[in-house]
């Protein structure tokens, strides 16, 4: 396989290719077909992958920092991948595995992450505005100060997640499992909380429909009905 051609962007048909540990930093792979490719440990920092197909690809441990990743990662393995400062706006990450990935300052606005595995991932301060996170596993994830405005978290798993000071305004949390979640000082104005489970969640200082929920302890149990929390 000619790596120079890949760098130059003249070789686009790379489905199933073995590119493990290859140095592809800065390569032009826009609209390339990398479906099912093995990119384990490869360096793709600052690479151009806009419009590329990486469905089912193995990118474990890959360096994709500052890369243009507005691509298709359906069911891809992104475990331990470096995605810091990457552009993932509108990317298809449905069913992708992002456990232990570095997402520092990554941009996921409008991304499709339904069914994705984000268990324990550090998403602190990450931009997830309007992202589709339906059914995603965000248990134990750090979403402190994350921007989740208008995000769709319907049926998402948020057990023990840290959502302190997160912006969840106008977000859809219908049917979400947020048992034991930390929602301290979170913004929930206009959020849809129908059927969400907030048992044991900390909601002290949370802004809900323009009001602060003061004095709600972390060990208080509660459920949500018709957009308003009811505590037992």
Tab-separated table of C-alpha atoms in Angstrom:
chain	number	residue	atom	x	y	z
A	1	UNK	CA	0.000	0.000	0.000
A	2	UNK	CA	1.355	3.393	-1.003
A	3	UNK	CA	1.293	5.638	2.072
A	4	UNK	CA	2.372	8.634	-0.020
A	5	UNK	CA	-0.757	8.280	-2.136
A	6	UNK	CA	-2.884	8.168	1.019
A	7	UNK	CA	-1.248	11.345	2.332
A	8	UNK	CA	-1.805	13.092	-0.998
A	9	UNK	CA	-5.455	12.103	-1.048
A	10	UNK	CA	-5.220	10.198	-4.334
A	11	UNK	CA	-5.973	6.801	-2.762
A	12	UNK	CA	-9.524	6.732	-1.406
A	13	UNK	CA	-10.600	3.074	-1.585
A	14	UNK	CA	-9.233	1.743	1.688
A	15	UNK	CA	-12.053	-0.450	2.962
A	16	UNK	CA	-10.651	-3.153	5.227
A	17	UNK	CA	-7.092	-1.806	4.857
A	18	UNK	CA	-4.491	-2.601	7.515
A	19	UNK	CA	-3.065	0.759	8.565
A	20	UNK	CA	-2.074	-0.170	12.086
A	21	UNK	CA	0.488	2.207	13.634
A	22	UNK	CA	0.887	4.122	10.343
A	23	UNK	CA	1.844	7.813	10.443
A	24	UNK	CA	-0.974	9.563	8.561
A	25	UNK	CA	-0.725	12.913	10.321
A	26	UNK	CA	-2.182	15.662	8.138
A	27	UNK	CA	-3.325	13.201	5.463
A	28	UNK	CA	-6.190	14.118	3.143
A	29	UNK	CA	-8.697	11.290	3.598
A	30	UNK	CA	-11.811	13.317	2.916
A	31	UNK	CA	-14.526	11.092	1.393
A	32	UNK	CA	-12.240	8.059	1.640
A	33	UNK	CA	-13.742	4.620	2.187
A	34	UNK	CA	-12.139	3.240	5.352
A	35	UNK	CA	-15.023	0.998	6.351
A	36	UNK	CA	-13.757	-1.881	8.484
A	37	UNK	CA	-10.170	-0.627	8.270
A	38	UNK	CA	-7.628	-1.362	11.016
A	39	UNK	CA	-6.234	1.962	12.233
A	40	UNK	CA	-5.169	0.767	15.672
A	41	UNK	CA	-2.488	3.063	17.072
A	42	UNK	CA	-2.256	5.119	13.874
A	43	UNK	CA	-1.478	8.841	13.930
A	44	UNK	CA	-4.087	10.954	12.132
A	45	UNK	CA	-3.596	14.207	13.957
A	46	UNK	CA	-4.856	17.206	11.924
A	47	UNK	CA	-6.006	14.797	9.207
A	48	UNK	CA	-8.933	15.619	6.917
A	49	UNK	CA	-11.646	12.969	7.127
A	50	UNK	CA	-14.715	15.003	6.214
A	51	UNK	CA	-17.271	12.797	4.482
A	52	UNK	CA	-15.188	9.657	5.004
A	53	UNK	CA	-16.605	6.207	5.785
A	54	UNK	CA	-15.181	4.619	8.926
A	55	UNK	CA	-18.138	2.441	9.827
A	56	UNK	CA	-16.962	-0.640	11.702
A	57	UNK	CA	-13.355	0.591	11.653
A	58	UNK	CA	-10.979	-0.175	14.524
A	59	UNK	CA	-9.436	3.087	15.746
A	60	UNK	CA	-8.388	1.922	19.190
A	61	UNK	CA	-5.564	4.073	20.540
A	62	UNK	CA	-5.526	6.179	17.378
A	63	UNK	CA	-4.448	9.849	17.563
A	64	UNK	CA	-7.180	11.925	15.903
A	65	UNK	CA	-6.475	15.160	17.748
A	66	UNK	CA	-7.437	18.354	15.875
A	67	UNK	CA	-8.670	16.295	12.936
A	68	UNK	CA	-11.723	17.054	10.797
A	69	UNK	CA	-13.907	14.088	11.699
A	70	UNK	CA	-17.261	15.061	10.212
A	71	UNK	CA	-17.563	11.486	9.022
A	72	UNK	CA	-19.375	8.159	9.450
A	73	UNK	CA	-18.155	6.186	12.477
A	74	UNK	CA	-21.183	3.884	12.752
A	75	UNK	CA	-20.286	1.067	15.155
A	76	UNK	CA	-16.593	2.017	15.100
A	77	UNK	CA	-14.204	1.177	17.921
A	78	UNK	CA	-12.823	4.461	19.273
A	79	UNK	CA	-11.726	3.098	22.631
A	80	UNK	CA	-8.719	4.973	24.094
A	81	UNK	CA	-8.672	7.212	21.015
A	82	UNK	CA	-7.321	10.760	21.275
A	83	UNK	CA	-10.070	13.051	19.970
A	84	UNK	CA	-8.936	16.222	21.711
A	85	UNK	CA	-9.940	19.385	19.820
A	86	UNK	CA	-11.379	17.262	17.003
A	87	UNK	CA	-14.261	18.532	14.852
A	88	UNK	CA	-17.080	15.987	15.086
A	89	UNK	CA	-19.970	18.268	14.150
A	90	UNK	CA	-22.813	16.224	12.691
A	91	UNK	CA	-20.732	13.029	12.739
A	92	UNK	CA	-22.431	9.641	12.768
A	93	UNK	CA	-21.203	7.843	15.884
A	94	UNK	CA	-24.228	5.627	16.395
A	95	UNK	CA	-23.275	2.546	18.404
A	96	UNK	CA	-19.611	3.569	18.541
A	97	UNK	CA	-17.422	2.602	21.493
A	98	UNK	CA	-15.789	5.703	22.998
A	99	UNK	CA	-14.735	4.303	26.359
A	100	UNK	CA	-11.543	5.872	27.750
A	101	UNK	CA	-11.339	8.259	24.781
A	102	UNK	CA	-9.755	11.696	25.250
A	103	UNK	CA	-12.466	14.191	24.258
A	104	UNK	CA	-10.895	17.363	25.654
A	105	UNK	CA	-12.334	20.398	23.811
A	106	UNK	CA	-13.844	18.187	21.092
A	107	UNK	CA	-16.918	19.583	19.303
A	108	UNK	CA	-19.941	17.294	18.927
A	109	UNK	CA	-22.671	19.778	18.005
A	110	UNK	CA	-25.426	17.990	16.115
A	111	UNK	CA	-23.548	14.670	16.271
A	112	UNK	CA	-25.426	11.363	16.207
A	113	UNK	CA	-24.412	9.328	19.254
A	114	UNK	CA	-27.482	7.179	19.833
A	115	UNK	CA	-26.554	3.886	21.455
A	116	UNK	CA	-22.909	4.950	21.798
A	117	UNK	CA	-20.825	3.677	24.715
A	118	UNK	CA	-19.522	6.679	26.663
A	119	UNK	CA	-19.329	4.958	30.012
A	120	UNK	CA	-16.928	6.777	32.344
A	121	UNK	CA	-15.748	9.136	29.595
A	122	UNK	CA	-14.537	12.638	30.469
A	123	UNK	CA	-16.821	15.059	28.591
A	124	UNK	CA	-16.174	18.009	30.889
A	125	UNK	CA	-16.850	21.255	29.029
A	126	UNK	CA	-17.500	19.460	25.724
A	127	UNK	CA	-19.913	21.031	23.224
A	128	UNK	CA	-22.805	18.593	22.644
A	129	UNK	CA	-25.472	21.083	21.608
A	130	UNK	CA	-28.278	19.414	19.693
A	131	UNK	CA	-26.508	16.037	19.776
A	132	UNK	CA	-28.552	12.839	19.479
A	133	UNK	CA	-27.691	10.753	22.549
A	134	UNK	CA	-30.787	8.557	22.646
A	135	UNK	CA	-30.078	5.369	24.546
A	136	UNK	CA	-26.394	6.241	24.937
A	137	UNK	CA	-24.510	4.830	27.916
A	138	UNK	CA	-23.185	7.795	29.897
A	139	UNK	CA	-23.007	6.082	33.267
A	140	UNK	CA	-20.232	7.506	35.472
A	141	UNK	CA	-19.341	9.982	32.695
A	142	UNK	CA	-17.995	13.411	33.625
A	143	UNK	CA	-20.268	15.997	31.971
A	144	UNK	CA	-19.377	18.845	34.287
A	145	UNK	CA	-19.959	22.194	32.523
A	146	UNK	CA	-20.834	20.338	29.300
A	147	UNK	CA	-23.120	22.111	26.819
A	148	UNK	CA	-26.079	19.786	26.241
A	149	UNK	CA	-28.573	22.445	25.239
A	150	UNK	CA	-31.318	20.934	23.023
A	151	UNK	CA	-29.564	17.544	23.116
A	152	UNK	CA	-31.722	14.430	22.830
A	153	UNK	CA	-30.994	12.177	25.816
A	154	UNK	CA	-34.204	10.176	25.618
A	155	UNK	CA	-33.684	6.829	27.332
A	156	UNK	CA	-30.010	7.578	27.975
A	157	UNK	CA	-28.215	5.938	30.910
A	158	UNK	CA	-26.834	8.657	33.194
A	159	UNK	CA	-26.438	6.693	36.407
A	160	UNK	CA	-23.846	8.273	38.714
A	161	UNK	CA	-22.941	10.754	35.933
A	162	UNK	CA	-21.466	14.110	36.933
A	163	UNK	CA	-23.635	16.825	35.365
A	164	UNK	CA	-22.638	19.585	37.730
A	165	UNK	CA	-23.229	23.007	36.133
A	166	UNK	CA	-24.094	21.352	32.813
A	167	UNK	CA	-26.346	23.253	30.401
A	168	UNK	CA	-29.365	21.019	29.738
A	169	UNK	CA	-31.762	23.757	28.694
A	170	UNK	CA	-34.446	22.486	26.294
A	171	UNK	CA	-32.829	19.028	26.353
A	172	UNK	CA	-34.941	15.879	26.036
A	173	UNK	CA	-34.376	13.624	29.045
A	174	UNK	CA	-37.623	11.671	28.729
A	175	UNK	CA	-37.205	8.196	30.174
A	176	UNK	CA	-33.552	8.793	31.031
A	177	UNK	CA	-32.011	6.850	33.909
A	178	UNK	CA	-30.205	9.407	36.067
A	179	UNK	CA	-30.136	7.449	39.312
A	180	UNK	CA	-27.492	8.913	41.619
A	181	UNK	CA	-26.475	11.567	39.089
A	182	UNK	CA	-24.914	14.835	40.213
A	183	UNK	CA	-27.038	17.679	38.822
A	184	UNK	CA	-25.728	20.305	41.214
A	185	UNK	CA	-26.362	23.782	39.727
A	186	UNK	CA	-27.316	22.296	36.348
A	187	UNK	CA	-29.496	24.313	33.958
A	188	UNK	CA	-32.689	22.371	33.181
A	189	UNK	CA	-35.015	25.139	32.068
A	190	UNK	CA	-37.326	23.939	29.314
A	191	UNK	CA	-35.996	20.371	29.563
A	192	UNK	CA	-38.344	17.430	28.992
A	193	UNK	CA	-38.077	15.194	32.061
A	194	UNK	CA	-41.123	13.017	31.476
A	195	UNK	CA	-40.552	9.610	33.061
A	196	UNK	CA	-36.917	10.328	33.913
A	197	UNK	CA	-35.596	8.543	37.004
A	198	UNK	CA	-33.762	10.888	39.364
A	199	UNK	CA	-33.707	8.588	42.393
A	200	UNK	CA	-30.840	9.582	44.656
A	201	UNK	CA	-29.781	12.412	42.343
A	202	UNK	CA	-28.317	15.641	43.692
A	203	UNK	CA	-30.364	18.558	42.351
A	204	UNK	CA	-29.342	21.264	44.812
A	205	UNK	CA	-29.140	24.618	43.032
A	206	UNK	CA	-30.502	23.133	39.811
A	207	UNK	CA	-32.438	25.598	37.663
A	208	UNK	CA	-35.745	24.055	36.598
A	209	UNK	CA	-38.407	26.128	34.839
A	210	UNK	CA	-36.810	29.324	36.068
A	211	UNK	CA	-36.598	28.224	39.701
A	212	UNK	CA	-33.748	26.952	41.804
A	213	UNK	CA	-34.284	23.545	43.386
A	214	UNK	CA	-32.671	24.349	46.727
A	215	UNK	CA	-32.108	21.896	49.514
A	216	UNK	CA	-32.472	18.714	47.528
A	217	UNK	CA	-29.977	16.292	49.060
A	218	UNK	CA	-28.037	13.692	47.140
A	219	UNK	CA	-29.712	10.854	48.988
A	220	UNK	CA	-33.260	12.044	48.386
A	221	UNK	CA	-35.249	9.828	46.081
A	222	UNK	CA	-37.377	11.218	43.324
A	223	UNK	CA	-38.941	10.584	39.968
A	224	UNK	CA	-40.022	12.949	37.263
A	225	UNK	CA	-43.478	13.259	35.820
A	226	UNK	CA	-44.720	15.737	33.211
A	227	UNK	CA	-41.506	17.719	33.262
A	228	UNK	CA	-41.566	18.438	37.006
A	229	UNK	CA	-39.670	16.503	39.668
A	230	UNK	CA	-41.669	14.892	42.459
A	231	UNK	CA	-39.779	13.716	45.530
A	232	UNK	CA	-40.942	11.152	48.021
